Amino acid sequence: MLSLEGVVEDIIFRNEINSYTVAVLNTSDGDATIVGYAPFINIGETITVEGDWVYHPNYGEQLEFSNISIVVPSTINGIENYLSSGLIPYIGPKTAKRIVEKFGLDALDIIQYNPERLKEIEGIGDKKLKKIVEAFEEQGEIRNIMVFLQQYGITANYGIKIYKKYGKDTINIISENPYRLAEDILGIGFKTADKIAQNMGISLDSPYRIEGGIRYTINKFAGGGHTYAPEGELIEAVSQLLNVDIDLIEESIRNLAIRGVLHIMDKDGEKIVYYTPYHIAENNVAKKIVELSRVELGILDIDIKNAISEIEGEDGIIFAEKQREAIEESISNGVMVMTGGPGTGKTTIINAIIKIFEDQGLVVHLAAPTGRAAKRMTETTGKEAKTIHRLLEYSHMDEDMAFGLNEESPLITDLLIIDEASMMDIILMNNLLKAITPGTRLILVGDIDQLPSVGPGNVLKDIIESGVVKVVKLDEIFRQGEESMIVVNAHRINNGKYPFLNEKDKDFYFIRENDTKNIVNIILDLCNTRLPNFYGIDCLKDIQVLTPMKKGDVGINALNKHLQDTLNPKSYNKAEKQIGDEIFRVGDKVMQIKNNYSTEWTIVKDGETIEKGEGVFNGDFGYILDIDNEDNTILVLFDEEKEVEYSFNQLDELKLSYATTVHKSQGSEFKVVVMPIYWGPPMLLTRNLLYTAITRARDLVVLVGEERYLQSMINNNRITKRYSSLDTKIRNIMTMF
């Protein structure tokens, strides 16, 4: 085996997926082409490689290396190249030059042993200094770990995530049980972990493997919205995944249950298996719903009928019977559900309830699951609404959800109204109810006919079906709603009827086209030219393309590339960064695709930071303000006020969102929705998906495609069953009273 030492002169090629690299190494004997898996080397670094010479028919002689290590430079130029290589985030070429000019050969020692002196360098303050020091301390450890991980095909981005999770013990933890990766690291699935394990020689019937397969499968059920899995279905799925004896699977399920990871119980004569946190959450929610519903409420000195009449006189309206019922029941019930489609007057009722309670000097709080839903609630009520996380004073602690408001420190309010309650999963609902004391009135507002929550559980539907909580279902469309074809057609579709299309001077249109390429071109023209010009709207902020699918010509992956090229094309004055197949560019519309409770955000006005907080959540929309290739960061603006800084290795949390799936649009409202209507899997092309999509639009809906697929979606009233037991648990607790 040959050893070469030199400076990386050029990186000819690097596969961002598996880190396979072709580079030119400048050695004392001249330039040499080296090839191998190197996720971390950068131009200007001094490295040592070990390998063998191979001959490539097109590129000639190359050194194919199997081992690689970094040599800390000892010259001025070497140190500058080392610091500017991108190895240490927040030090780019300009900052590297300033550091070397200031400290010379002592630069690396200064960073390691006396980092406070870096503040003598222009552009380095306390915040940046902290990040540089942390990165410098980590880089030595990270490189050793990268060398270990690269033999298993794990990319640099994942390597950094793994290191941040496990720290110095990374190699020991993975060597002992690589299946932990599937559970702990977003983006590394069980199959990848299993491949690593097999390369390490772990047996196919290892308890680690079987338990890893069970955890993976039960989490897959949760990903489908289920809080539990029938034991038979779970065993069958694990058996197909692992190809091991069923007896071993059953034994591992029992062992996981004994350790408290899983919970097994009987339901309707069938054994079901919970991931324990979901079982606990369901139990807690059920108990709290019953408690809030059954508690004796304080008597309010309100003549409710007179109060309703006064609001009618002041606002020039007449409440319908169901609307009056909702207002009256808000006084007499600890928990009330109000559900109805668009145009049924939910906002009018909420405003009336707020006024009645506040006129009595009572405290009212408003909240919603997402930032956009909370913002919309604020706009329609004139009263501040917060996200549930913000309401509960969320803070990040040791990667666990930690809320400042809970049983020990409850929310002080007389009435809490939650909008878009159908979006709440069982975990979020559990944390919300922990902070509510008996005697507080809780009103859950939502549309039960929309898609359920992305997370596990069927909370709103289960509460309704329990029969324990007062439910007011609004089904009458009022005059204002009747003027909108969006509202009218939403209800027609929900009832299995074909919508009215292309009514003159209305807000619901269908453009007929049966060729997918033409469908795409029409969508691009609508977003870029026709709709902005005709309606005077912003092509980025006001128009949202929604589609059922991720893949295919009219899936989000293809549409986002086309829309980016059209609406935010490449330009010399727009910085950009490519990650895999996706290019991020200043001005791009993006979405957060996972909950990150620790990400910091700031609200800046007139150059001053006026508020700070933590947490960016799955489904949040934003716009790229800046890409700094010097500091390796991207700045994104969320909710038109929150600035969030991402390092380049965090960009797997973001996705272009000129187009997004209907599921991801829940809780959002857009001025205009454009949607392709074309063939897709029947499980996606459903009535409630179409209904959800068009109810996201406030002013205009434009559908593009074939009418036969529109009709098939309306006919397809398939509702995927969710395994959850909240309704049963609520009823069971009620029998105890």
PDB file of N, CA and C in Angstrom, residues 285-365:
ATOM      1  N   VAL A 285     -55.047  12.286  27.754  1.00  0.00           N
ATOM      2  CA  VAL A 285     -56.022  13.118  27.044  1.00  0.00           C
ATOM      3  C   VAL A 285     -57.446  12.688  27.410  1.00  0.00           C
ATOM      4  N   ALA A 286     -57.671  11.383  27.434  1.00  0.00           N
ATOM      5  CA  ALA A 286     -59.001  10.875  27.774  1.00  0.00           C
ATOM      6  C   ALA A 286     -59.418  11.324  29.174  1.00  0.00           C
ATOM      7  N   LYS A 287     -58.528  11.171  30.147  1.00  0.00           N
ATOM      8  CA  LYS A 287     -58.830  11.572  31.522  1.00  0.00           C
ATOM      9  C   LYS A 287     -59.121  13.068  31.615  1.00  0.00           C
ATOM     10  N   LYS A 288     -58.291  13.860  30.933  1.00  0.00           N
ATOM     11  CA  LYS A 288     -58.432  15.305  31.028  1.00  0.00           C
ATOM     12  C   LYS A 288     -59.701  15.803  30.330  1.00  0.00           C
ATOM     13  N   ILE A 289     -60.045  15.200  29.188  1.00  0.00           N
ATOM     14  CA  ILE A 289     -61.275  15.580  28.486  1.00  0.00           C
ATOM     15  C   ILE A 289     -62.487  15.318  29.379  1.00  0.00           C
ATOM     16  N   VAL A 290     -62.514  14.166  30.009  1.00  0.00           N
ATOM     17  CA  VAL A 290     -63.619  13.839  30.907  1.00  0.00           C
ATOM     18  C   VAL A 290     -63.637  14.789  32.105  1.00  0.00           C
ATOM     19  N   GLU A 291     -62.467  15.053  32.667  1.00  0.00           N
ATOM     20  CA  GLU A 291     -62.364  15.940  33.823  1.00  0.00           C
ATOM     21  C   GLU A 291     -62.864  17.338  33.488  1.00  0.00           C
ATOM     22  N   LEU A 292     -62.420  17.894  32.367  1.00  0.00           N
ATOM     23  CA  LEU A 292     -62.834  19.234  31.966  1.00  0.00           C
ATOM     24  C   LEU A 292     -64.322  19.288  31.636  1.00  0.00           C
ATOM     25  N   SER A 293     -64.835  18.182  31.104  1.00  0.00           N
ATOM     26  CA  SER A 293     -66.254  18.127  30.729  1.00  0.00           C
ATOM     27  C   SER A 293     -67.163  17.990  31.933  1.00  0.00           C
ATOM     28  N   ARG A 294     -66.699  17.268  32.963  1.00  0.00           N
ATOM     29  CA  ARG A 294     -67.546  16.937  34.108  1.00  0.00           C
ATOM     30  C   ARG A 294     -67.448  17.934  35.253  1.00  0.00           C
ATOM     31  N   VAL A 295     -66.420  18.756  35.273  1.00  0.00           N
ATOM     32  CA  VAL A 295     -66.219  19.655  36.401  1.00  0.00           C
ATOM     33  C   VAL A 295     -67.369  20.653  36.502  1.00  0.00           C
ATOM     34  N   GLU A 296     -67.697  21.009  37.706  1.00  0.00           N
ATOM     35  CA  GLU A 296     -68.737  22.007  37.936  1.00  0.00           C
ATOM     36  C   GLU A 296     -68.166  23.392  37.642  1.00  0.00           C
ATOM     37  N   LEU A 297     -68.735  24.049  36.646  1.00  0.00           N
ATOM     38  CA  LEU A 297     -68.229  25.340  36.201  1.00  0.00           C
ATOM     39  C   LEU A 297     -68.721  26.463  37.089  1.00  0.00           C
ATOM     40  N   GLY A 298     -67.911  27.485  37.202  1.00  0.00           N
ATOM     41  CA  GLY A 298     -68.335  28.673  37.924  1.00  0.00           C
ATOM     42  C   GLY A 298     -69.500  29.342  37.212  1.00  0.00           C
ATOM     43  N   ILE A 299     -70.460  29.816  37.981  1.00  0.00           N
ATOM     44  CA  ILE A 299     -71.637  30.457  37.397  1.00  0.00           C
ATOM     45  C   ILE A 299     -71.254  31.835  36.884  1.00  0.00           C
ATOM     46  N   LEU A 300     -71.584  32.094  35.609  1.00  0.00           N
ATOM     47  CA  LEU A 300     -71.286  33.382  35.004  1.00  0.00           C
ATOM     48  C   LEU A 300     -72.541  34.242  34.999  1.00  0.00           C
ATOM     49  N   ASP A 301     -72.370  35.468  35.386  1.00  0.00           N
ATOM     50  CA  ASP A 301     -73.486  36.412  35.439  1.00  0.00           C
ATOM     51  C   ASP A 301     -73.752  36.980  34.048  1.00  0.00           C
ATOM     52  N   ILE A 302     -74.263  36.113  33.190  1.00  0.00           N
ATOM     53  CA  ILE A 302     -74.483  36.496  31.805  1.00  0.00           C
ATOM     54  C   ILE A 302     -75.903  36.128  31.391  1.00  0.00           C
ATOM     55  N   ASP A 303     -76.632  37.094  30.885  1.00  0.00           N
ATOM     56  CA  ASP A 303     -77.906  36.825  30.209  1.00  0.00           C
ATOM     57  C   ASP A 303     -77.562  36.562  28.754  1.00  0.00           C
ATOM     58  N   ILE A 304     -77.327  35.290  28.427  1.00  0.00           N
ATOM     59  CA  ILE A 304     -76.743  34.929  27.149  1.00  0.00           C
ATOM     60  C   ILE A 304     -77.633  35.327  25.976  1.00  0.00           C
ATOM     61  N   LYS A 305     -78.946  35.163  26.128  1.00  0.00           N
ATOM     62  CA  LYS A 305     -79.850  35.506  25.029  1.00  0.00           C
ATOM     63  C   LYS A 305     -79.826  37.002  24.760  1.00  0.00           C
ATOM     64  N   ASN A 306     -79.780  37.781  25.830  1.00  0.00           N
ATOM     65  CA  ASN A 306     -79.698  39.229  25.669  1.00  0.00           C
ATOM     66  C   ASN A 306     -78.357  39.640  25.060  1.00  0.00           C
ATOM     67  N   ALA A 307     -77.285  38.973  25.497  1.00  0.00           N
ATOM     68  CA  ALA A 307     -75.954  39.273  24.956  1.00  0.00           C
ATOM     69  C   ALA A 307     -75.895  38.988  23.458  1.00  0.00           C
ATOM     70  N   ILE A 308     -76.499  37.876  23.035  1.00  0.00           N
ATOM     71  CA  ILE A 308     -76.547  37.533  21.613  1.00  0.00           C
ATOM     72  C   ILE A 308     -77.326  38.591  20.832  1.00  0.00           C
ATOM     73  N   SER A 309     -78.445  39.027  21.388  1.00  0.00           N
ATOM     74  CA  SER A 309     -79.267  40.048  20.715  1.00  0.00           C
ATOM     75  C   SER A 309     -78.499  41.354  20.557  1.00  0.00           C
ATOM     76  N   GLU A 310     -77.725  41.714  21.575  1.00  0.00           N
ATOM     77  CA  GLU A 310     -76.931  42.947  21.495  1.00  0.00           C
ATOM     78  C   GLU A 310     -75.893  42.873  20.376  1.00  0.00           C
ATOM     79  N   ILE A 311     -75.226  41.720  20.254  1.00  0.00           N
ATOM     80  CA  ILE A 311     -74.236  41.548  19.188  1.00  0.00           C
ATOM     81  C   ILE A 311     -74.910  41.618  17.819  1.00  0.00           C
ATOM     82  N   GLU A 312     -76.081  41.002  17.715  1.00  0.00           N
ATOM     83  CA  GLU A 312     -76.820  41.058  16.456  1.00  0.00           C
ATOM     84  C   GLU A 312     -77.125  42.503  16.071  1.00  0.00           C
ATOM     85  N   GLY A 313     -77.549  43.301  17.050  1.00  0.00           N
ATOM     86  CA  GLY A 313     -77.862  44.699  16.783  1.00  0.00           C
ATOM     87  C   GLY A 313     -76.630  45.503  16.406  1.00  0.00           C
ATOM     88  N   GLU A 314     -75.520  45.284  17.121  1.00  0.00           N
ATOM     89  CA  GLU A 314     -74.290  46.030  16.861  1.00  0.00           C
ATOM     90  C   GLU A 314     -73.682  45.683  15.510  1.00  0.00           C
ATOM     91  N   ASP A 315     -73.713  44.406  15.141  1.00  0.00           N
ATOM     92  CA  ASP A 315     -73.058  43.957  13.907  1.00  0.00           C
ATOM     93  C   ASP A 315     -74.009  43.849  12.722  1.00  0.00           C
ATOM     94  N   GLY A 316     -75.299  44.063  12.943  1.00  0.00           N
ATOM     95  CA  GLY A 316     -76.261  43.990  11.851  1.00  0.00           C
ATOM     96  C   GLY A 316     -76.411  42.593  11.283  1.00  0.00           C
ATOM     97  N   ILE A 317     -76.394  41.591  12.156  1.00  0.00           N
ATOM     98  CA  ILE A 317     -76.520  40.201  11.712  1.00  0.00           C
ATOM     99  C   ILE A 317     -77.621  39.513  12.501  1.00  0.00           C
ATOM    100  N   ILE A 318     -78.058  38.383  11.975  1.00  0.00           N
ATOM    101  CA  ILE A 318     -78.994  37.522  12.693  1.00  0.00           C
ATOM    102  C   ILE A 318     -78.401  36.129  12.736  1.00  0.00           C
ATOM    103  N   PHE A 319     -78.119  35.639  13.937  1.00  0.00           N
ATOM    104  CA  PHE A 319     -77.540  34.311  14.090  1.00  0.00           C
ATOM    105  C   PHE A 319     -78.564  33.230  13.754  1.00  0.00           C
ATOM    106  N   ALA A 320     -78.092  32.209  13.055  1.00  0.00           N
ATOM    107  CA  ALA A 320     -78.922  31.043  12.796  1.00  0.00           C
ATOM    108  C   ALA A 320     -79.024  30.204  14.069  1.00  0.00           C
ATOM    109  N   GLU A 321     -79.925  29.229  14.041  1.00  0.00           N
ATOM    110  CA  GLU A 321     -80.174  28.406  15.223  1.00  0.00           C
ATOM    111  C   GLU A 321     -78.910  27.708  15.721  1.00  0.00           C
ATOM    112  N   LYS A 322     -78.150  27.096  14.795  1.00  0.00           N
ATOM    113  CA  LYS A 322     -76.927  26.385  15.182  1.00  0.00           C
ATOM    114  C   LYS A 322     -75.874  27.351  15.721  1.00  0.00           C
ATOM    115  N   GLN A 323     -75.826  28.537  15.167  1.00  0.00           N
ATOM    116  CA  GLN A 323     -74.872  29.530  15.646  1.00  0.00           C
ATOM    117  C   GLN A 323     -75.221  29.970  17.074  1.00  0.00           C
ATOM    118  N   ARG A 324     -76.508  30.207  17.313  1.00  0.00           N
ATOM    119  CA  ARG A 324     -76.946  30.556  18.669  1.00  0.00           C
ATOM    120  C   ARG A 324     -76.606  29.432  19.647  1.00  0.00           C
ATOM    121  N   GLU A 325     -76.839  28.204  19.195  1.00  0.00           N
ATOM    122  CA  GLU A 325     -76.551  27.051  20.038  1.00  0.00           C
ATOM    123  C   GLU A 325     -75.081  27.016  20.433  1.00  0.00           C
ATOM    124  N   ALA A 326     -74.195  27.248  19.469  1.00  0.00           N
ATOM    125  CA  ALA A 326     -72.759  27.218  19.738  1.00  0.00           C
ATOM    126  C   ALA A 326     -72.377  28.273  20.771  1.00  0.00           C
ATOM    127  N   ILE A 327     -72.926  29.472  20.630  1.00  0.00           N
ATOM    128  CA  ILE A 327     -72.609  30.550  21.564  1.00  0.00           C
ATOM    129  C   ILE A 327     -73.111  30.205  22.959  1.00  0.00           C
ATOM    130  N   GLU A 328     -74.344  29.724  23.061  1.00  0.00           N
ATOM    131  CA  GLU A 328     -74.933  29.379  24.358  1.00  0.00           C
ATOM    132  C   GLU A 328     -74.176  28.233  25.026  1.00  0.00           C
ATOM    133  N   GLU A 329     -73.797  27.212  24.230  1.00  0.00           N
ATOM    134  CA  GLU A 329     -73.123  26.052  24.800  1.00  0.00           C
ATOM    135  C   GLU A 329     -71.710  26.392  25.271  1.00  0.00           C
ATOM    136  N   SER A 330     -71.117  27.440  24.725  1.00  0.00           N
ATOM    137  CA  SER A 330     -69.775  27.851  25.170  1.00  0.00           C
ATOM    138  C   SER A 330     -69.791  28.299  26.626  1.00  0.00           C
ATOM    139  N   ILE A 331     -70.940  28.722  27.098  1.00  0.00           N
ATOM    140  CA  ILE A 331     -71.077  29.166  28.489  1.00  0.00           C
ATOM    141  C   ILE A 331     -71.248  27.988  29.434  1.00  0.00           C
ATOM    142  N   SER A 332     -72.017  27.004  29.006  1.00  0.00           N
ATOM    143  CA  SER A 332     -72.443  25.944  29.916  1.00  0.00           C
ATOM    144  C   SER A 332     -71.618  24.672  29.850  1.00  0.00           C
ATOM    145  N   ASN A 333     -70.621  24.600  28.955  1.00  0.00           N
ATOM    146  CA  ASN A 333     -69.822  23.383  28.816  1.00  0.00           C
ATOM    147  C   ASN A 333     -68.341  23.642  29.068  1.00  0.00           C
ATOM    148  N   GLY A 334     -67.723  22.708  29.778  1.00  0.00           N
ATOM    149  CA  GLY A 334     -66.279  22.804  29.995  1.00  0.00           C
ATOM    150  C   GLY A 334     -65.486  22.543  28.732  1.00  0.00           C
ATOM    151  N   VAL A 335     -65.974  21.639  27.894  1.00  0.00           N
ATOM    152  CA  VAL A 335     -65.359  21.358  26.596  1.00  0.00           C
ATOM    153  C   VAL A 335     -66.460  21.368  25.540  1.00  0.00           C
ATOM    154  N   MET A 336     -66.227  22.071  24.459  1.00  0.00           N
ATOM    155  CA  MET A 336     -67.162  22.087  23.346  1.00  0.00           C
ATOM    156  C   MET A 336     -66.384  21.979  22.039  1.00  0.00           C
ATOM    157  N   VAL A 337     -66.937  21.216  21.102  1.00  0.00           N
ATOM    158  CA  VAL A 337     -66.381  21.117  19.765  1.00  0.00           C
ATOM    159  C   VAL A 337     -67.318  21.823  18.801  1.00  0.00           C
ATOM    160  N   MET A 338     -66.772  22.689  17.988  1.00  0.00           N
ATOM    161  CA  MET A 338     -67.527  23.354  16.931  1.00  0.00           C
ATOM    162  C   MET A 338     -66.874  22.991  15.602  1.00  0.00           C
ATOM    163  N   THR A 339     -67.644  22.294  14.758  1.00  0.00           N
ATOM    164  CA  THR A 339     -67.079  21.847  13.494  1.00  0.00           C
ATOM    165  C   THR A 339     -67.994  22.248  12.343  1.00  0.00           C
ATOM    166  N   GLY A 340     -67.372  22.550  11.224  1.00  0.00           N
ATOM    167  CA  GLY A 340     -68.133  22.945  10.043  1.00  0.00           C
ATOM    168  C   GLY A 340     -67.195  23.342   8.923  1.00  0.00           C
ATOM    169  N   GLY A 341     -67.714  23.299   7.711  1.00  0.00           N
ATOM    170  CA  GLY A 341     -66.923  23.644   6.551  1.00  0.00           C
ATOM    171  C   GLY A 341     -66.836  25.144   6.339  1.00  0.00           C
ATOM    172  N   PRO A 342     -66.241  25.580   5.209  1.00  0.00           N
ATOM    173  CA  PRO A 342     -66.108  27.006   4.927  1.00  0.00           C
ATOM    174  C   PRO A 342     -67.476  27.660   4.736  1.00  0.00           C
ATOM    175  N   GLY A 343     -67.570  28.943   5.157  1.00  0.00           N
ATOM    176  CA  GLY A 343     -68.797  29.687   4.956  1.00  0.00           C
ATOM    177  C   GLY A 343     -69.904  29.394   5.941  1.00  0.00           C
ATOM    178  N   THR A 344     -69.627  28.574   6.974  1.00  0.00           N
ATOM    179  CA  THR A 344     -70.666  28.212   7.940  1.00  0.00           C
ATOM    180  C   THR A 344     -70.673  29.111   9.175  1.00  0.00           C
ATOM    181  N   GLY A 345     -69.817  30.111   9.173  1.00  0.00           N
ATOM    182  CA  GLY A 345     -69.878  31.118  10.222  1.00  0.00           C
ATOM    183  C   GLY A 345     -69.059  30.836  11.469  1.00  0.00           C
ATOM    184  N   LYS A 346     -68.032  29.984  11.375  1.00  0.00           N
ATOM    185  CA  LYS A 346     -67.233  29.665  12.564  1.00  0.00           C
ATOM    186  C   LYS A 346     -66.571  30.931  13.138  1.00  0.00           C
ATOM    187  N   THR A 347     -66.017  31.773  12.240  1.00  0.00           N
ATOM    188  CA  THR A 347     -65.335  32.981  12.701  1.00  0.00           C
ATOM    189  C   THR A 347     -66.309  33.945  13.373  1.00  0.00           C
ATOM    190  N   THR A 348     -67.494  34.096  12.798  1.00  0.00           N
ATOM    191  CA  THR A 348     -68.514  34.972  13.385  1.00  0.00           C
ATOM    192  C   THR A 348     -68.866  34.524  14.792  1.00  0.00           C
ATOM    193  N   ILE A 349     -69.002  33.217  14.985  1.00  0.00           N
ATOM    194  CA  ILE A 349     -69.323  32.666  16.303  1.00  0.00           C
ATOM    195  C   ILE A 349     -68.184  32.906  17.281  1.00  0.00           C
ATOM    196  N   ILE A 350     -66.941  32.643  16.841  1.00  0.00           N
ATOM    197  CA  ILE A 350     -65.773  32.853  17.704  1.00  0.00           C
ATOM    198  C   ILE A 350     -65.723  34.299  18.186  1.00  0.00           C
ATOM    199  N   ASN A 351     -65.921  35.245  17.260  1.00  0.00           N
ATOM    200  CA  ASN A 351     -65.881  36.662  17.634  1.00  0.00           C
ATOM    201  C   ASN A 351     -66.965  37.012  18.644  1.00  0.00           C
ATOM    202  N   ALA A 352     -68.140  36.421  18.475  1.00  0.00           N
ATOM    203  CA  ALA A 352     -69.238  36.673  19.418  1.00  0.00           C
ATOM    204  C   ALA A 352     -68.903  36.122  20.805  1.00  0.00           C
ATOM    205  N   ILE A 353     -68.335  34.914  20.840  1.00  0.00           N
ATOM    206  CA  ILE A 353     -67.975  34.291  22.118  1.00  0.00           C
ATOM    207  C   ILE A 353     -66.902  35.118  22.830  1.00  0.00           C
ATOM    208  N   ILE A 354     -65.903  35.549  22.072  1.00  0.00           N
ATOM    209  CA  ILE A 354     -64.838  36.379  22.658  1.00  0.00           C
ATOM    210  C   ILE A 354     -65.433  37.635  23.292  1.00  0.00           C
ATOM    211  N   LYS A 355     -66.320  38.306  22.547  1.00  0.00           N
ATOM    212  CA  LYS A 355     -66.907  39.555  23.045  1.00  0.00           C
ATOM    213  C   LYS A 355     -67.707  39.322  24.328  1.00  0.00           C
ATOM    214  N   ILE A 356     -68.514  38.274  24.346  1.00  0.00           N
ATOM    215  CA  ILE A 356     -69.337  37.982  25.513  1.00  0.00           C
ATOM    216  C   ILE A 356     -68.481  37.731  26.747  1.00  0.00           C
ATOM    217  N   PHE A 357     -67.445  36.933  26.597  1.00  0.00           N
ATOM    218  CA  PHE A 357     -66.584  36.612  27.733  1.00  0.00           C
ATOM    219  C   PHE A 357     -65.780  37.831  28.193  1.00  0.00           C
ATOM    220  N   GLU A 358     -65.225  38.579  27.249  1.00  0.00           N
ATOM    221  CA  GLU A 358     -64.401  39.727  27.636  1.00  0.00           C
ATOM    222  C   GLU A 358     -65.247  40.852  28.219  1.00  0.00           C
ATOM    223  N   ASP A 359     -66.491  40.983  27.776  1.00  0.00           N
ATOM    224  CA  ASP A 359     -67.382  41.981  28.371  1.00  0.00           C
ATOM    225  C   ASP A 359     -67.653  41.696  29.852  1.00  0.00           C
ATOM    226  N   GLN A 360     -67.464  40.435  30.240  1.00  0.00           N
ATOM    227  CA  GLN A 360     -67.621  40.040  31.641  1.00  0.00           C
ATOM    228  C   GLN A 360     -66.311  40.136  32.423  1.00  0.00           C
ATOM    229  N   GLY A 361     -65.284  40.672  31.776  1.00  0.00           N
ATOM    230  CA  GLY A 361     -63.986  40.794  32.432  1.00  0.00           C
ATOM    231  C   GLY A 361     -63.222  39.488  32.520  1.00  0.00           C
ATOM    232  N   LEU A 362     -63.598  38.521  31.699  1.00  0.00           N
ATOM    233  CA  LEU A 362     -62.962  37.211  31.716  1.00  0.00           C
ATOM    234  C   LEU A 362     -61.792  37.165  30.732  1.00  0.00           C
ATOM    235  N   VAL A 363     -60.823  36.305  31.038  1.00  0.00           N
ATOM    236  CA  VAL A 363     -59.609  36.194  30.230  1.00  0.00           C
ATOM    237  C   VAL A 363     -59.813  35.148  29.136  1.00  0.00           C
ATOM    238  N   VAL A 364     -59.513  35.544  27.895  1.00  0.00           N
ATOM    239  CA  VAL A 364     -59.665  34.660  26.741  1.00  0.00           C
ATOM    240  C   VAL A 364     -58.324  34.514  26.035  1.00  0.00           C
ATOM    241  N   HIS A 365     -57.956  33.283  25.730  1.00  0.00           N
ATOM    242  CA  HIS A 365     -56.756  33.015  24.929  1.00  0.00           C
ATOM    243  C   HIS A 365     -57.142  32.292  23.644  1.00  0.00           C
TER     244      HIS A 365
END
